[in-house]
mmCIF file of C-alpha atoms in Angstrom:
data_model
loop_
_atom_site.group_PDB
_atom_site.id
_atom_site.type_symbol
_atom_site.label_atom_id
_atom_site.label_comp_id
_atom_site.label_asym_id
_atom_site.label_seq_id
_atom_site.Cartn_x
_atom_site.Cartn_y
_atom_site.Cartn_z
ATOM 1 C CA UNK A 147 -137.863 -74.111 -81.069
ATOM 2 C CA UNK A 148 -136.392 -73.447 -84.789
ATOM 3 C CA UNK A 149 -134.483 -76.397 -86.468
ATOM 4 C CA UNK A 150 -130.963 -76.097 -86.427
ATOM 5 C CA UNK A 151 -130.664 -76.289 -89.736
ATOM 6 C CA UNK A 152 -133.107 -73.290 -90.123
ATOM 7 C CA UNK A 153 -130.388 -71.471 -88.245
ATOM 8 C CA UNK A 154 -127.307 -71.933 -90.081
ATOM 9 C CA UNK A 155 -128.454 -71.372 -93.789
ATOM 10 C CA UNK A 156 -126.060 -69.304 -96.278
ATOM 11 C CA UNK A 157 -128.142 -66.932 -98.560
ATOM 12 C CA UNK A 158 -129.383 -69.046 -101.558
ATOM 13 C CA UNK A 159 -128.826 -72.558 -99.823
ATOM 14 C CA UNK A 160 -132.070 -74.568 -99.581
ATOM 15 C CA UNK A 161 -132.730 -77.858 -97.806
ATOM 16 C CA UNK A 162 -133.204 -80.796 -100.066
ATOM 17 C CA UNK A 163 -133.825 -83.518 -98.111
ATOM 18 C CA UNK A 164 -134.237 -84.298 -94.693
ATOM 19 C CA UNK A 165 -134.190 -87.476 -92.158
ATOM 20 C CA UNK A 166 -134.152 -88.084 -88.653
ATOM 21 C CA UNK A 167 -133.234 -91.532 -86.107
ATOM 22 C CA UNK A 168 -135.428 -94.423 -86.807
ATOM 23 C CA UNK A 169 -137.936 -95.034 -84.530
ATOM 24 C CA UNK A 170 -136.067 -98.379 -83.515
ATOM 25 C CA UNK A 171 -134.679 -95.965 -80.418
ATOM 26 C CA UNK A 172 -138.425 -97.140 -78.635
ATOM 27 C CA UNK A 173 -137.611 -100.569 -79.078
ATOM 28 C CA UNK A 174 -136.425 -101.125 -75.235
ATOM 29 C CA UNK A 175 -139.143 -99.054 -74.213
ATOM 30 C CA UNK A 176 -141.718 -101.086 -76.491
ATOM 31 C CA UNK A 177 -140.646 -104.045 -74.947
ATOM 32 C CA UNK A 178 -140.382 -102.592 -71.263
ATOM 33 C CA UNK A 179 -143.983 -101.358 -71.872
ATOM 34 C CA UNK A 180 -145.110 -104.944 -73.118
ATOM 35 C CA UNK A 181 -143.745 -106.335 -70.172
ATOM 36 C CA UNK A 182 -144.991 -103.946 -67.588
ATOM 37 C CA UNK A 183 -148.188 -104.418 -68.873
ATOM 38 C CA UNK A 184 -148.495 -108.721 -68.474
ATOM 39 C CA UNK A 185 -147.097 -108.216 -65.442
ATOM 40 C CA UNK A 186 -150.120 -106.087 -64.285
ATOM 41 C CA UNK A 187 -152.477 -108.163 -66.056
ATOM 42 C CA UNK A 188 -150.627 -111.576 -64.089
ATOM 43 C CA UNK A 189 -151.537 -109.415 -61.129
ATOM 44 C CA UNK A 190 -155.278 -109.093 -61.452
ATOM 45 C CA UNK A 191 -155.265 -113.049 -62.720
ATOM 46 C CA UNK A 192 -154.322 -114.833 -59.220
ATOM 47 C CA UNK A 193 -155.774 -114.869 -56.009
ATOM 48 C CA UNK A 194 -152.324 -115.565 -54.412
ATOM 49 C CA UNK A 195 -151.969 -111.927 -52.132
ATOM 50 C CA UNK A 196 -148.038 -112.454 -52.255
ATOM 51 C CA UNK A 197 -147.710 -113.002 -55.798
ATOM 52 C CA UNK A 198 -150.474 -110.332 -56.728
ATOM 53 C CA UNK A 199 -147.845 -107.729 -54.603
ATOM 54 C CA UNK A 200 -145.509 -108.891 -56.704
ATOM 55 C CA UNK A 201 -146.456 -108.982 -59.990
ATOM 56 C CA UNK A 202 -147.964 -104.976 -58.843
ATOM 57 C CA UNK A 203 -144.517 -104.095 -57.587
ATOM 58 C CA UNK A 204 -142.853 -105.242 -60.906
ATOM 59 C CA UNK A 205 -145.272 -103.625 -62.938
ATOM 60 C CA UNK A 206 -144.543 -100.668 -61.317
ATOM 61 C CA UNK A 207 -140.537 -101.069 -61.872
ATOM 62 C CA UNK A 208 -140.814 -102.372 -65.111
ATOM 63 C CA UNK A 209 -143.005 -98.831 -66.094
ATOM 64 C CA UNK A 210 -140.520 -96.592 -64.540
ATOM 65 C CA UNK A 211 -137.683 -98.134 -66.568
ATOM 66 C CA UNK A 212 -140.293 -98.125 -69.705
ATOM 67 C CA UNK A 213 -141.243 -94.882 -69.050
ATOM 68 C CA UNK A 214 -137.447 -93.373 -68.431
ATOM 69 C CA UNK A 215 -136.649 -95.566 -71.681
ATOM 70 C CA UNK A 216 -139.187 -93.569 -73.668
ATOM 71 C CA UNK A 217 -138.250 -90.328 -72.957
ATOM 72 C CA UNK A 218 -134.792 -91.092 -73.747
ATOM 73 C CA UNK A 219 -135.811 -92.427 -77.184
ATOM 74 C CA UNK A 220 -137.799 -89.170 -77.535
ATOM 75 C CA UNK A 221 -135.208 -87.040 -76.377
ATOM 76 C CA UNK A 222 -132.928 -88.805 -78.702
ATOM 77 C CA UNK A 223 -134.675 -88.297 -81.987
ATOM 78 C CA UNK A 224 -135.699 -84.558 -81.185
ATOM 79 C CA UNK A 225 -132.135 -83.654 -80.832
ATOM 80 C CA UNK A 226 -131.223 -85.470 -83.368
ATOM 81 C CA UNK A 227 -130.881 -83.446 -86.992
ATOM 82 C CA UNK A 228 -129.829 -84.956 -90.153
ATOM 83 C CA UNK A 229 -130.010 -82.955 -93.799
ATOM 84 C CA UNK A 230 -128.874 -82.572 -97.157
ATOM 85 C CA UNK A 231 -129.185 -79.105 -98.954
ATOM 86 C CA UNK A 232 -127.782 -77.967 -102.244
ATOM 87 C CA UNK A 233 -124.414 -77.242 -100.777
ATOM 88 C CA UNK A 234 -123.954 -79.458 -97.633
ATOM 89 C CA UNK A 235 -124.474 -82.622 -95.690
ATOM 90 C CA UNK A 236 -125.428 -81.452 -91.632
ATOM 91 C CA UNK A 237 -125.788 -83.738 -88.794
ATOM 92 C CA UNK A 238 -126.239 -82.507 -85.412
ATOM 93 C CA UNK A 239 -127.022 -84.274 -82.458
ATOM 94 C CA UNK A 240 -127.444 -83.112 -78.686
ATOM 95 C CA UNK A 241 -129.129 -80.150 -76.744
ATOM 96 C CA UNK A 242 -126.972 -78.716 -74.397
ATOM 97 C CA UNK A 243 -123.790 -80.320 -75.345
ATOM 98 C CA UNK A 244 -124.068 -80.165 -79.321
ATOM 99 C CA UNK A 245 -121.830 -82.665 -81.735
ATOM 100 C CA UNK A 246 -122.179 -81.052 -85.148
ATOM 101 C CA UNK A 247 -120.804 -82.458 -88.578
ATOM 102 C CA UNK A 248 -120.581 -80.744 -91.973
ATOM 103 C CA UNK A 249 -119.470 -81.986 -95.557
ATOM 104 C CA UNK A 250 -119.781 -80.005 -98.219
ATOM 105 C CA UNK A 251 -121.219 -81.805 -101.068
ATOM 106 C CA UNK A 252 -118.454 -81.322 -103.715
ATOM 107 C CA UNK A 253 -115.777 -82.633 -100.855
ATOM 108 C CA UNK A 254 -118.437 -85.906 -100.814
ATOM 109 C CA UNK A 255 -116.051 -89.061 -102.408
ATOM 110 C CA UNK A 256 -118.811 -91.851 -101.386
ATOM 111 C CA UNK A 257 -121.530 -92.579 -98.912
ATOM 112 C CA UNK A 258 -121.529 -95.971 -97.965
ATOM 113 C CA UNK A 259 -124.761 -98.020 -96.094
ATOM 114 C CA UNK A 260 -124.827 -100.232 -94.181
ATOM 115 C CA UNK A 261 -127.828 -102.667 -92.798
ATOM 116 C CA UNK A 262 -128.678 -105.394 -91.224
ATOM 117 C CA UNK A 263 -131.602 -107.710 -91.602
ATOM 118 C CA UNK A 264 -133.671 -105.932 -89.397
ATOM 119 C CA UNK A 265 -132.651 -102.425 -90.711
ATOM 120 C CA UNK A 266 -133.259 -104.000 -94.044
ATOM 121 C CA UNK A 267 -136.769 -104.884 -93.109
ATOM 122 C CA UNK A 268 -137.350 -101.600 -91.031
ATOM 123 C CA UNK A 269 -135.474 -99.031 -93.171
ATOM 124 C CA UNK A 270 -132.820 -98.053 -91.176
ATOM 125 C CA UNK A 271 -129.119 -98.427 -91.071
ATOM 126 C CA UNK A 272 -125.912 -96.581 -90.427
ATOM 127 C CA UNK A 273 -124.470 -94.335 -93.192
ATOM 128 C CA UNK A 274 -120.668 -93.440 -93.646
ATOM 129 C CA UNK A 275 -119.456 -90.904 -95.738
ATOM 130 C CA UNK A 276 -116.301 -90.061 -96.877
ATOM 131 C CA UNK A 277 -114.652 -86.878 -97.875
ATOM 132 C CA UNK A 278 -111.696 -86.131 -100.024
ATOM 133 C CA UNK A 279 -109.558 -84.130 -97.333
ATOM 134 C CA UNK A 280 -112.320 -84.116 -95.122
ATOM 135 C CA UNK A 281 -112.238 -87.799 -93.077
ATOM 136 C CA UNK A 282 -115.077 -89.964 -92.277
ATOM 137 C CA UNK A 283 -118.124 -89.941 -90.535
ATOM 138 C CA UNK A 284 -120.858 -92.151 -89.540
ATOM 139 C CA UNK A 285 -124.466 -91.517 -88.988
ATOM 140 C CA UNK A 286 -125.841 -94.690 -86.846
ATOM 141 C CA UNK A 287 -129.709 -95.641 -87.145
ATOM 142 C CA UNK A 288 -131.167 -93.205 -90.272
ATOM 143 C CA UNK A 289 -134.424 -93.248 -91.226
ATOM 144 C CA UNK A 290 -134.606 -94.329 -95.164
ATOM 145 C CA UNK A 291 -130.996 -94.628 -95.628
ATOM 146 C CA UNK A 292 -130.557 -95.444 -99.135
ATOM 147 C CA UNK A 293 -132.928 -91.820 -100.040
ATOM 148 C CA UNK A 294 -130.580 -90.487 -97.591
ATOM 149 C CA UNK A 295 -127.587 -91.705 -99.598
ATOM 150 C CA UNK A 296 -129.145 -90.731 -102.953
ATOM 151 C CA UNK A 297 -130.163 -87.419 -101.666
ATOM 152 C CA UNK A 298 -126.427 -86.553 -101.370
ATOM 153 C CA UNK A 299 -125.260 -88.619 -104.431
ATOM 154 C CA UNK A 300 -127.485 -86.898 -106.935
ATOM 155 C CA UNK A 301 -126.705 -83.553 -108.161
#
């Protein structure tokens, strides 16, 4: 399956940089996983039949949710497309239903980060540009932010 970027390219355009959503989208399912996994190792640690059943069960829950958490994360990030060429800023999420947002770069007034702790530690955050004429848009979670911002910045 070709990018969607690939697709929409004017004649001389070329992509100069390109990101995607941070892997923080696995965090629930990281967690669920974690979870799912001492609860099967509580069950194999009693002798308790009632307990051991439950523990099992729960594990079994937990996974599903884990599992149906990870996909969605996957999901997420494959249909999620964020790039900078020489002309344009393009962000497209979705797969069936598509969102789609375009800037071009000379209509670019500033690109503003934002981060918290964690995204400061992880390198993520949520970037909001602004165009003259053009309104505002946010991109929530990107991957390197502050390359992404200077990727558009720089000419």
């Amino acid at each position: 399956m070709a990018r969607y970027i690939d697709e929409i390219l004017q004649p001389g355009e070329r992509v100069l940089y390109s990101t995607n959503a941070h892997w923080i989208f696995y965090f629930p399912a990281i967690v669920a996983w974690i979870v799912a996994m001492a609860l099967f190792v509580a069950s194999r640690q009693t002798t308790i039949y009632s307990i051991m059943v439950l523990c099992l069960f729960g594990s079994g829950l937990v996974a599903l949710v884990a599992l149906y958490w990870t996909v969605q994360g996957w999901f997420h990030r494959f249909t999620t497309e964020t790039d900078v060429t020489n002309l344009r800023v393009v962000h497209k999420t979705g797969f069936i239903k598509r969102r789609t947002f375009e800037m071009a770069l000379d209509k670019v007034e500033s690109v503003d980060v934002n981060q918290s702790i964690l995204g400061r530690i992880l390198n993520y955050g949520d970037v909001t540009i602004r165009g003259v004429g053009e309104g505002i848009e946010t991109i929530g979670t990107v991957d390197s932010p502050l390359a992404f911002r200077s990727s558009i910045t720089t000419r």
